[in-house]
mmCIF file of C-alpha atoms in Angstrom:
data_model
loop_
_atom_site.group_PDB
_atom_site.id
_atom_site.type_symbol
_atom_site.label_atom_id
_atom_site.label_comp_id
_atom_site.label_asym_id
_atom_site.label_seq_id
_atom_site.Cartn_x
_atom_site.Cartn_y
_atom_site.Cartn_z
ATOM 1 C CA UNK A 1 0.000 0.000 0.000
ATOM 2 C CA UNK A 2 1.637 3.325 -1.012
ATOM 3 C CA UNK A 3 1.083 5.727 2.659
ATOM 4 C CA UNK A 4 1.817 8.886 0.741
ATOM 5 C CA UNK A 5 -0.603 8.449 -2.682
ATOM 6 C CA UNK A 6 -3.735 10.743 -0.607
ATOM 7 C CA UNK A 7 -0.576 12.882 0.804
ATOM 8 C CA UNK A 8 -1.665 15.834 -2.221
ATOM 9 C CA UNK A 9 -5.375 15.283 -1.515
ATOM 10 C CA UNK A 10 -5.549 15.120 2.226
ATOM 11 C CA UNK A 11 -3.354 18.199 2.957
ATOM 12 C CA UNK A 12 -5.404 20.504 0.400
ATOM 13 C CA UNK A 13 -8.814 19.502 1.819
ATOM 14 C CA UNK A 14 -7.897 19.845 5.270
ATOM 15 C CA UNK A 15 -6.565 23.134 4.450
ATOM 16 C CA UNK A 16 -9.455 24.248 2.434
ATOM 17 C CA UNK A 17 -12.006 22.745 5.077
ATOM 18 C CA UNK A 18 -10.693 24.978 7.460
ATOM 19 C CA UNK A 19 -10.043 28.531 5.718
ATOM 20 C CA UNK A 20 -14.059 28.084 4.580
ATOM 21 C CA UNK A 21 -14.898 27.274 8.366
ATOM 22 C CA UNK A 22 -12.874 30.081 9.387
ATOM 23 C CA UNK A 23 -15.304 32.295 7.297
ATOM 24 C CA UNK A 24 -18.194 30.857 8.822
ATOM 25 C CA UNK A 25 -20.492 32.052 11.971
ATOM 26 C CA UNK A 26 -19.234 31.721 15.709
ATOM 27 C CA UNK A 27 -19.324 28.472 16.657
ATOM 28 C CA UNK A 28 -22.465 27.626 19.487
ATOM 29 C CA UNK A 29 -21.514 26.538 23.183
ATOM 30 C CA UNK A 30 -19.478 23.358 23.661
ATOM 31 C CA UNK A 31 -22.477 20.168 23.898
ATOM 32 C CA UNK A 32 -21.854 17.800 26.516
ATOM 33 C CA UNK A 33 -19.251 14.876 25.663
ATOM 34 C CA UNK A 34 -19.231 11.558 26.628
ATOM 35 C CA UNK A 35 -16.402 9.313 25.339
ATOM 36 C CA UNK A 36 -16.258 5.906 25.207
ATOM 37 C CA UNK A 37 -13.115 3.446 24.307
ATOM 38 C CA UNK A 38 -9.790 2.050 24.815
ATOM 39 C CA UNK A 39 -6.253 3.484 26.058
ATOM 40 C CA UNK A 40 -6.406 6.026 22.999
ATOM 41 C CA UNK A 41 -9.109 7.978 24.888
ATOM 42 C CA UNK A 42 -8.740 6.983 28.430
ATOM 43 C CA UNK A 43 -8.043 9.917 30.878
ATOM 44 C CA UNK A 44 -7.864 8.263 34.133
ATOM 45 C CA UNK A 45 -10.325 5.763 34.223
ATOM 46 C CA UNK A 46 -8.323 2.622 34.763
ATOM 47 C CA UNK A 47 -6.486 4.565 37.891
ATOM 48 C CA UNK A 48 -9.493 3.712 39.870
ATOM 49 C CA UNK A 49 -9.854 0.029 39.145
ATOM 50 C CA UNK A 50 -7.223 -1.412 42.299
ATOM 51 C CA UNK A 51 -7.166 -4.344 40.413
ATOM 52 C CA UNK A 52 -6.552 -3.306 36.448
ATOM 53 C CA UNK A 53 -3.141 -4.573 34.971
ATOM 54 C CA UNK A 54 -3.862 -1.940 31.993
ATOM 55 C CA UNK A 55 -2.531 1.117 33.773
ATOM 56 C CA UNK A 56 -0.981 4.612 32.918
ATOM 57 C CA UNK A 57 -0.145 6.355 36.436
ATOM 58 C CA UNK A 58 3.783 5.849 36.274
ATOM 59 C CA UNK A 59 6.453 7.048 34.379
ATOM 60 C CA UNK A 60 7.292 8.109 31.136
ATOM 61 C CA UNK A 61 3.440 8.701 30.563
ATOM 62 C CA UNK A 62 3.295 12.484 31.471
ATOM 63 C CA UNK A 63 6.692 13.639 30.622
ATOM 64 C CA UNK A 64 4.828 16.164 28.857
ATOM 65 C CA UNK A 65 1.685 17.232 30.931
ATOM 66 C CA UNK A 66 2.021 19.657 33.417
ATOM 67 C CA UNK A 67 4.326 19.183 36.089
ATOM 68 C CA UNK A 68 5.344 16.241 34.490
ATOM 69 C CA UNK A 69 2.664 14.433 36.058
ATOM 70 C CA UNK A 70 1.082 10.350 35.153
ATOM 71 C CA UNK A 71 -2.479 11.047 34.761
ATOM 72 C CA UNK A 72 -3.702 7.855 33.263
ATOM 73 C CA UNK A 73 -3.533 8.548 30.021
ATOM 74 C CA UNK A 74 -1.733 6.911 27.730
ATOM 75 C CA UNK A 75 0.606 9.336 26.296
ATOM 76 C CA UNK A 76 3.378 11.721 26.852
ATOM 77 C CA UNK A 77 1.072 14.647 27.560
ATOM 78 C CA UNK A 78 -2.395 15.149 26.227
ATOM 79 C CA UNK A 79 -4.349 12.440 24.225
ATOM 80 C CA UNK A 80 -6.566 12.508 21.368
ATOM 81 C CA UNK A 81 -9.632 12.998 23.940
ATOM 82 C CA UNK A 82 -7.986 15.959 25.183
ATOM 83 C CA UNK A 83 -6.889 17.303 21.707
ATOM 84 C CA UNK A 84 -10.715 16.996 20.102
ATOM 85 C CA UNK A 85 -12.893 18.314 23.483
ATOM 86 C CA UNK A 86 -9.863 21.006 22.820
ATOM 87 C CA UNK A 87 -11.367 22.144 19.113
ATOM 88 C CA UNK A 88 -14.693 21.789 20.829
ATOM 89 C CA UNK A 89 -14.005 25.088 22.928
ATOM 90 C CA UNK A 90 -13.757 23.252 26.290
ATOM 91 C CA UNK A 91 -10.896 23.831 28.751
ATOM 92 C CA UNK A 92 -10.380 20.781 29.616
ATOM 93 C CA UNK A 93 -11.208 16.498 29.042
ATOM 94 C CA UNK A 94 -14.593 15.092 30.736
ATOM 95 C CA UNK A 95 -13.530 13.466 34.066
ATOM 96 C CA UNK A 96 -13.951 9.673 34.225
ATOM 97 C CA UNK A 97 -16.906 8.470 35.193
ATOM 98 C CA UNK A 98 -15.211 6.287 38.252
ATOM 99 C CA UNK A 99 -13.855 10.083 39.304
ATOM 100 C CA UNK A 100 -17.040 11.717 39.378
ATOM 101 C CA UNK A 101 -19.305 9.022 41.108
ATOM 102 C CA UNK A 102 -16.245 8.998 43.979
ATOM 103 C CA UNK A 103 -17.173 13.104 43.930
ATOM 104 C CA UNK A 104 -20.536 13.044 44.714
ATOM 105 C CA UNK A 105 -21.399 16.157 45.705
ATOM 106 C CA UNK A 106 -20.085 17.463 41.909
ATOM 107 C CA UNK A 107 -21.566 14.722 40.567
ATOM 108 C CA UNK A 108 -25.197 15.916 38.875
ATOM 109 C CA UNK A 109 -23.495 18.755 37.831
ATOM 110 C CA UNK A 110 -20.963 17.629 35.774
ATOM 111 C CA UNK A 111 -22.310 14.768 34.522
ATOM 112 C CA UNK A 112 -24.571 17.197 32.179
ATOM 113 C CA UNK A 113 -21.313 18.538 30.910
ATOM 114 C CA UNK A 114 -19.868 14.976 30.119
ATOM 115 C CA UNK A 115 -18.433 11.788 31.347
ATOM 116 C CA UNK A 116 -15.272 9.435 29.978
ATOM 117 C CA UNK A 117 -15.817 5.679 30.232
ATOM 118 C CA UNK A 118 -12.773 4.831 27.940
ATOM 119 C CA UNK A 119 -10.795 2.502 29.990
ATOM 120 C CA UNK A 120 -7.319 1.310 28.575
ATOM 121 C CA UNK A 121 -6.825 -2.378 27.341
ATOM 122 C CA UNK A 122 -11.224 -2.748 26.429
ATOM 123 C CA UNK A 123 -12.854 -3.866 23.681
ATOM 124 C CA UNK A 124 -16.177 -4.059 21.853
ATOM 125 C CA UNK A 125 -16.097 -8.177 22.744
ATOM 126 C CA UNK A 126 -17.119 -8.467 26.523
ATOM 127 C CA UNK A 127 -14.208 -10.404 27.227
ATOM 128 C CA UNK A 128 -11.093 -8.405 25.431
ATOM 129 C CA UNK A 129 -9.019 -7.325 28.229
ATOM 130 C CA UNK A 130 -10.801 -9.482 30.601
ATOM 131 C CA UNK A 131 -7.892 -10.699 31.878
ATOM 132 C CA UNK A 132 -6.480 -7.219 33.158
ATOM 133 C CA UNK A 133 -9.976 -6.107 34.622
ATOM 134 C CA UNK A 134 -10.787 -3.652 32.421
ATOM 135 C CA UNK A 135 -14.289 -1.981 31.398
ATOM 136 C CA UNK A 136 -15.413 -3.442 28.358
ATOM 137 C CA UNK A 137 -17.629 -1.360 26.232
ATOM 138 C CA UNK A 138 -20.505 -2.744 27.165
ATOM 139 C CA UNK A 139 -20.254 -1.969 30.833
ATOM 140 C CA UNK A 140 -19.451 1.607 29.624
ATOM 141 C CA UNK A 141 -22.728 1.919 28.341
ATOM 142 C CA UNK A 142 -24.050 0.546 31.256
ATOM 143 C CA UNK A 143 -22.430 3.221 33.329
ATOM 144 C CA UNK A 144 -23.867 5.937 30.499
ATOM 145 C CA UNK A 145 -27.115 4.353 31.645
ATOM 146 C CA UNK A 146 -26.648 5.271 34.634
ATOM 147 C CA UNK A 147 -25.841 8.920 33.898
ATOM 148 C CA UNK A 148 -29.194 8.735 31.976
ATOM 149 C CA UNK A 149 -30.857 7.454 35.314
ATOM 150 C CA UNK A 150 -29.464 10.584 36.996
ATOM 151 C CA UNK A 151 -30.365 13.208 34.526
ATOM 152 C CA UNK A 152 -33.923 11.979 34.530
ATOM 153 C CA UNK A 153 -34.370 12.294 38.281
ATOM 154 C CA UNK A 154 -32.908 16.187 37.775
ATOM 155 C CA UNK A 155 -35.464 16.722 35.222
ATOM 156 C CA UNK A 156 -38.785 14.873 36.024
ATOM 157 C CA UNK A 157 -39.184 13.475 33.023
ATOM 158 C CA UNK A 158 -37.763 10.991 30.378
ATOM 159 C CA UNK A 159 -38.681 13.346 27.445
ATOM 160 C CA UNK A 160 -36.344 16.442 29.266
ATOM 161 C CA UNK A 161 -33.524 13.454 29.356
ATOM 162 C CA UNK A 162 -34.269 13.101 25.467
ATOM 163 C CA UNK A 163 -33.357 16.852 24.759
ATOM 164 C CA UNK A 164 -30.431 16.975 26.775
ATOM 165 C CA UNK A 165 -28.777 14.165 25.523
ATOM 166 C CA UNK A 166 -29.515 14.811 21.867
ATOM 167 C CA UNK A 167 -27.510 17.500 22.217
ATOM 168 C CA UNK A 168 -24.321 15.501 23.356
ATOM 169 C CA UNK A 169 -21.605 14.127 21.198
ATOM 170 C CA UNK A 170 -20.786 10.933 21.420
ATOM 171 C CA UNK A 171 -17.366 10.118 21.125
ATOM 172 C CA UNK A 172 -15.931 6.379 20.681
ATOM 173 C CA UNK A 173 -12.399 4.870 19.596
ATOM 174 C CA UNK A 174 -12.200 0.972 20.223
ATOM 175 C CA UNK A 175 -11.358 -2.322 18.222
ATOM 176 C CA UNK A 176 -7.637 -2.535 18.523
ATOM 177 C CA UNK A 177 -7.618 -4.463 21.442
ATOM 178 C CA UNK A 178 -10.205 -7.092 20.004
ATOM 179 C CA UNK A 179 -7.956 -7.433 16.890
ATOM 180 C CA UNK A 180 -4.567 -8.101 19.044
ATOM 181 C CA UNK A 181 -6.139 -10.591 21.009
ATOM 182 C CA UNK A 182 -7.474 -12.396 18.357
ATOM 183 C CA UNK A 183 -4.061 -12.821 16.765
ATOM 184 C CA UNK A 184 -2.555 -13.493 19.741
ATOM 185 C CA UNK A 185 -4.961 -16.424 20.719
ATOM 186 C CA UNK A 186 -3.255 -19.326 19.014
ATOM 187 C CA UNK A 187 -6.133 -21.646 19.727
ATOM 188 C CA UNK A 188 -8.006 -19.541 16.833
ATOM 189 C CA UNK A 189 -11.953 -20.983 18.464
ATOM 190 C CA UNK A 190 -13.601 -18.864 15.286
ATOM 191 C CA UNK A 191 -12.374 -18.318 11.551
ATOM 192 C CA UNK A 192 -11.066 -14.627 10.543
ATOM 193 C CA UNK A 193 -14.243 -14.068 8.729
ATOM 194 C CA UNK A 194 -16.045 -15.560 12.067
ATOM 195 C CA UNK A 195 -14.626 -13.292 14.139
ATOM 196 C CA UNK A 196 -15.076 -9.980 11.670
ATOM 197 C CA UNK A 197 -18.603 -10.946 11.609
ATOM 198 C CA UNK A 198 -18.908 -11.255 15.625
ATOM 199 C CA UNK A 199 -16.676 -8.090 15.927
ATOM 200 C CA UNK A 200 -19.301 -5.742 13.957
ATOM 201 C CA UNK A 201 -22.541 -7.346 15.116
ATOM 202 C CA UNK A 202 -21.202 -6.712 18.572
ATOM 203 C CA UNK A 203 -20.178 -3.359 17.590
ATOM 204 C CA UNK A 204 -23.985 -2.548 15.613
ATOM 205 C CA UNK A 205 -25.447 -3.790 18.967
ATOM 206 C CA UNK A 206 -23.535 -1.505 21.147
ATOM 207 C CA UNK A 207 -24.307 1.300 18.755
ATOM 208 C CA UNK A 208 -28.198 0.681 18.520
ATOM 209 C CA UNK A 209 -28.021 0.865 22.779
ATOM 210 C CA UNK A 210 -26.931 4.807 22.731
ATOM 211 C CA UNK A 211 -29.369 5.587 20.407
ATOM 212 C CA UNK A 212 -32.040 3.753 22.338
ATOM 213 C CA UNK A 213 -30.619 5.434 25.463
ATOM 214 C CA UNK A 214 -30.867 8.951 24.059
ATOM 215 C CA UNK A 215 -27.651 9.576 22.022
ATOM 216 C CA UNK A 216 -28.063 10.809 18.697
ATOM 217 C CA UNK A 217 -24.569 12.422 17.326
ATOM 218 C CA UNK A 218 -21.549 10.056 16.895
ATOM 219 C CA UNK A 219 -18.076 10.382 16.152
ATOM 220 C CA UNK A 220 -16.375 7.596 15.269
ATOM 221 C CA UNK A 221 -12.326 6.463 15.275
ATOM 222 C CA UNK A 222 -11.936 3.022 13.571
ATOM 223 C CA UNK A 223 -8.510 0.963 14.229
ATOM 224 C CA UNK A 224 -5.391 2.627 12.955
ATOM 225 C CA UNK A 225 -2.383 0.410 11.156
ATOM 226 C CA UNK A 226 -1.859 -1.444 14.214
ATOM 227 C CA UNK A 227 -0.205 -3.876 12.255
ATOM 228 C CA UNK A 228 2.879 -1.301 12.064
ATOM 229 C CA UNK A 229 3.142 -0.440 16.167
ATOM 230 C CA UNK A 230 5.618 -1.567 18.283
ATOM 231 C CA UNK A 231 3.736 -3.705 19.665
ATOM 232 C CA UNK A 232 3.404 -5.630 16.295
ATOM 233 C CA UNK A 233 6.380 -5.128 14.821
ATOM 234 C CA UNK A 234 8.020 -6.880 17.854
ATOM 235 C CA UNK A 235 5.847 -9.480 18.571
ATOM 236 C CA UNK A 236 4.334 -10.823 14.822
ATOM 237 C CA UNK A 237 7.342 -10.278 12.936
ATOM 238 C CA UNK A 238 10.225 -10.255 14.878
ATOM 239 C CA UNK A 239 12.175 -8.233 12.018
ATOM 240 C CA UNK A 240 10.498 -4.380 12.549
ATOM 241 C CA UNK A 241 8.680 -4.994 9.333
ATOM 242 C CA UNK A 242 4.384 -4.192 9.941
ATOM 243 C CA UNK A 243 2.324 -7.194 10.234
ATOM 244 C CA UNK A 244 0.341 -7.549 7.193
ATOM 245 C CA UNK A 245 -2.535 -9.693 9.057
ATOM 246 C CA UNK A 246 -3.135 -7.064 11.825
ATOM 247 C CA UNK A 247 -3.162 -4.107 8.571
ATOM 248 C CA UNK A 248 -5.928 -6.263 6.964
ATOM 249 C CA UNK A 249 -7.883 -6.249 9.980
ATOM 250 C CA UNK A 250 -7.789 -2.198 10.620
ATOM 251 C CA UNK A 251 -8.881 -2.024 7.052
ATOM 252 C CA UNK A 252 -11.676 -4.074 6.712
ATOM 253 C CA UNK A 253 -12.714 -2.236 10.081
ATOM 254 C CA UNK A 254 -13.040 0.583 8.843
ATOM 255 C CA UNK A 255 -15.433 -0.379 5.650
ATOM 256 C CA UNK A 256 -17.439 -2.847 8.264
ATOM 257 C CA UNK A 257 -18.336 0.282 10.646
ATOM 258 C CA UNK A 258 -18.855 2.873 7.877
ATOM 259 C CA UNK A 259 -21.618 0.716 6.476
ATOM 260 C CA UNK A 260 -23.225 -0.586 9.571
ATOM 261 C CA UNK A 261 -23.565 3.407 10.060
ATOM 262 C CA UNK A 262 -24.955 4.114 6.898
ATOM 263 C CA UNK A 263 -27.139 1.452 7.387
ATOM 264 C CA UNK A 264 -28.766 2.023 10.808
ATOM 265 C CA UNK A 265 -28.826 5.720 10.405
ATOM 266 C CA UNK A 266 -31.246 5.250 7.232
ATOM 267 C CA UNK A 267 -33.571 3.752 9.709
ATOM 268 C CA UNK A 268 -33.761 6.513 11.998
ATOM 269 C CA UNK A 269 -34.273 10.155 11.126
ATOM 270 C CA UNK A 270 -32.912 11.871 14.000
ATOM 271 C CA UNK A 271 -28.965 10.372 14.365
ATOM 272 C CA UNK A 272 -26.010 12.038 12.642
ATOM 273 C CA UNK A 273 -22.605 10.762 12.308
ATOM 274 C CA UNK A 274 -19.008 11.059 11.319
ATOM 275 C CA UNK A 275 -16.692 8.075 10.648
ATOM 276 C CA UNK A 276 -12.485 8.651 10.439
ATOM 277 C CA UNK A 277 -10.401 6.439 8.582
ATOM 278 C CA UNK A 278 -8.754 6.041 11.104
ATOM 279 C CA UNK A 279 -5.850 3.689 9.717
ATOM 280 C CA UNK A 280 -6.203 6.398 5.851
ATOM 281 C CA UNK A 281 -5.278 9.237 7.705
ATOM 282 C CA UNK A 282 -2.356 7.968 9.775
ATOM 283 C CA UNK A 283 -0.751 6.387 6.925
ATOM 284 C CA UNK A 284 -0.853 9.439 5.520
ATOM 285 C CA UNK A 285 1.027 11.102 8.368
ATOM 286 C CA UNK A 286 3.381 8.512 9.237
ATOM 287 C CA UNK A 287 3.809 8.744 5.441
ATOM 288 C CA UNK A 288 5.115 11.586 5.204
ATOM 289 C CA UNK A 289 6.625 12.143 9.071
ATOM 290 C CA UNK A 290 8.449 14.965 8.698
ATOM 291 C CA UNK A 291 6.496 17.310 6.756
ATOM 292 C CA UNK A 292 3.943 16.672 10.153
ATOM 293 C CA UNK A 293 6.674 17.243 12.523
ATOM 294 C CA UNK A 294 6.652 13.206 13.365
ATOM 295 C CA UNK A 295 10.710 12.055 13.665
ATOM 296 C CA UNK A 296 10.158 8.199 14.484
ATOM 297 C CA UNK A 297 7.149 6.214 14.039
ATOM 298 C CA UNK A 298 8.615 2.578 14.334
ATOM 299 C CA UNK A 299 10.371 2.671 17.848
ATOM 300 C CA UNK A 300 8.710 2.673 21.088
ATOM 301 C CA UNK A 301 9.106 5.402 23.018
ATOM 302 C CA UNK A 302 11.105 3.404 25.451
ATOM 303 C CA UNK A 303 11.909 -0.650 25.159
ATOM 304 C CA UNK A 304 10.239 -2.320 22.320
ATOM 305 C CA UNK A 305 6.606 -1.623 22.818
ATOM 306 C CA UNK A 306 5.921 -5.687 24.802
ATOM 307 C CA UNK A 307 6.740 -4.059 28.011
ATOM 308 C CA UNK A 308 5.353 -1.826 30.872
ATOM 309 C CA UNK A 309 6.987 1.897 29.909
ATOM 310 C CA UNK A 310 5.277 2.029 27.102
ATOM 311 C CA UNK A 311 2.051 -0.397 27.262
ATOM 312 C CA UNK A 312 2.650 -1.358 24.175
ATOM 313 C CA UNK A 313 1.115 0.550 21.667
ATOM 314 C CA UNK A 314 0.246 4.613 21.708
ATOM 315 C CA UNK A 315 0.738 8.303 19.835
ATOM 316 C CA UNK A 316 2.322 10.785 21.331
ATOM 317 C CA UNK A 317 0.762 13.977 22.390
ATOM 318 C CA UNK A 318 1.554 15.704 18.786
ATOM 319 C CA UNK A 319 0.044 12.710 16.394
ATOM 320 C CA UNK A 320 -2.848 13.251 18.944
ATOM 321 C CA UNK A 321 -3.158 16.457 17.812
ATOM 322 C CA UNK A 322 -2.306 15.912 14.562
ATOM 323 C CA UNK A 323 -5.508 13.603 14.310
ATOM 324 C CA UNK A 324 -7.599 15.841 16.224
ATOM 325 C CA UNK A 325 -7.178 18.878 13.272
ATOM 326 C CA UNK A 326 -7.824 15.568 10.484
ATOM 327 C CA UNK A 327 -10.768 14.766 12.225
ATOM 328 C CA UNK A 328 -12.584 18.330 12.787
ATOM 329 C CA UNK A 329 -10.808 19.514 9.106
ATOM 330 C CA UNK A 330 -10.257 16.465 6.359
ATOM 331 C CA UNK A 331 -13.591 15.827 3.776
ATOM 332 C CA UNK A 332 -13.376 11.988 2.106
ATOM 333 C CA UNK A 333 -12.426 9.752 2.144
ATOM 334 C CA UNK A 334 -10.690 10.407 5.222
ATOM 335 C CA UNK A 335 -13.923 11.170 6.699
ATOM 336 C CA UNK A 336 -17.270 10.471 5.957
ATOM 337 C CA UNK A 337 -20.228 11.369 5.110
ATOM 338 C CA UNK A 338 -18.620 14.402 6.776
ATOM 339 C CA UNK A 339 -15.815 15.602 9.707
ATOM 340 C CA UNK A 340 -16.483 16.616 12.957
ATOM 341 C CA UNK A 341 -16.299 20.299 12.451
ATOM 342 C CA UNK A 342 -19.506 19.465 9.920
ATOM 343 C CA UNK A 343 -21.139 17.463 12.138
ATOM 344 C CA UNK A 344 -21.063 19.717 15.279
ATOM 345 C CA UNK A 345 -21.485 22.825 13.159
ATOM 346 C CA UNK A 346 -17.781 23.919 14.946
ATOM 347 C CA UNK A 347 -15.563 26.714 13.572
ATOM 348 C CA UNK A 348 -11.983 25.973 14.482
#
């Protein structure tokens, strides 16, 4: 696969996508976020899980926040969360949810502003990252339940819950997880094409539960070339070179989710979306590294991505950036049927 053929296209219709968006109106208030996912969103939500192998609070993640300070999230500084709630207008990343129900006296409050469920090392399959206690999607949604439970005792009414969380984005970025297990299972109980199939039923299921439970406006991250982290490159090949099995998977990802979307959302009239190719758009950057301020994109950050410095797999604070600014800015086919600035009517 050539990474730098949509170089020429991507750059000039992020560019132009922005300078138009730049002409436009104000942008309105920030809506209420809540994010759901894996370690590529997580802010903090595995530190309160005693138990969770999948964890962030230790050195080098945070080198680069302030104060040089482990957070939880799975970066050098700020993560992708951070970066697109950023472009959104807000000061700062939704708490966790297992922060905000330990600060109860906060807790109605700022629940209406958001909530992040991601926890590190989850998956859409209830038992990806079983192992290292994690919160698979599924309980996520059972925890945005929850918040649902609460806003409807504010307001009185299940309709008032309605509005209010029509008007929230809904932010998810999971599958990698699902994919690396898979491979990594040598006992194979399901076929590739078995476990695709499982993978985006799960996925349509978990999907069709937000909208029942109020949610109407989704942004979507598929699975990046995972095939080409660390992670893989030390473990599936042995000899730095991407694994072609894991690359296959990201793709075909991608095209599973965008037309489950398309799908659903033609049997609903009320749900708007935005899909990013995920693994397009950072073969485009890793493509071309330099001209996007990237200097290494094969090395961990420290060891060789199998062990606990760098939990294996996970962008720095600039490609975090660097993907917010494609999400909010690129048209297709990095994005479709439109980007996040689009979607949210946002004027970065």
């Amino acid at each position: 696969m050539a990474k730098t053929c949509f170089h020429g296209v991507f750059v000039s219709i992020a560019v132009t996508s922005l300078l138009l968006l730049q002409a436009e109106a104000p942008s309105p208030p920030p809506p209420a976020v809540y994010i759901f996912g894996d370690s590529t969103l997580d802010v903090g939500t595995n530190n309160f899980i005693p138990e969770c192998a999948a964890r962030a609070d230790f050195y080098f993640n945070g080198i680069d926040f302030p104060y040089s300070k482990p957070t939880g999230r799975f970066s050098n500084g700020l993560n992708t969360a951070d970066q697109i709630v950023r472009l959104l207008g807000l000061k700062k990343s939704p708490p966790p949810f297992l922060y905000l129900v330990n600060v109860p006296s906060n807790f109605q409050k700022n629940i209406l502003q958001g909530a992040n469920f991601a926890s590190g090392g989850s998956g859409i399959l209830r038992d990806t990252g079983k192992a290292k206690r994690v919160i698979p999607l599924e309980e996520q949604i059972q925890q945005f339940s929850t918040i649902r439970s609460n806003i409807t005792n504010m307001t009185g009414s299940e309709e008032a819950t309605d509005k209010i969380l029509s008007k929230a984005f809904i932010l998810i970025s999971i599958g990698s997880n699902d994919m690396f297990e898979y491979l990594l299972d040598l006992s194979k109980p399901m076929s590739l094409a078995e476990f695709n199939a499982t993978l985006i039923s799960t996925y349509e299921y978990h999907i069709k539960t937000l909208y029942e439970l109020g949610a109407r406006t989704f942004g979507i991250l598929t699975v990046p070339p995972i095939g080409c982290t660390p992670f893989a490159r030390a473990v599936f090949t042995g000899n730095n070179s991407c694994s072609e099995p894991a690359q296959a998977m990201a793709v075909q990802f991608y095209f599973d989710v965008a037309s489950s979307l398309e799908q659903f959302s033609s049997t609903v009239q009320d749900m708007k979306y935005s899909v990013g190719n995920t693994f397009l758009m950072t073969s485009v950057l890793t493509g071309d590294k330099l001209a996007f301020g990237l200097k290494n994109i094969a090395a961990a950050c420290c060891g060789n991505g199998t062990y606990g410095c760098n939990q294996t797999f996970h962008p720095t604070q600039r490609a975090s950036e660097l993907v917010a600014l494609t999400l909010f800015g690129a048209a297709e086919p990095i994005m479709v049927p439109m980007n996040f600035s689009q979607l949210l009517g946002v004027n970065i």
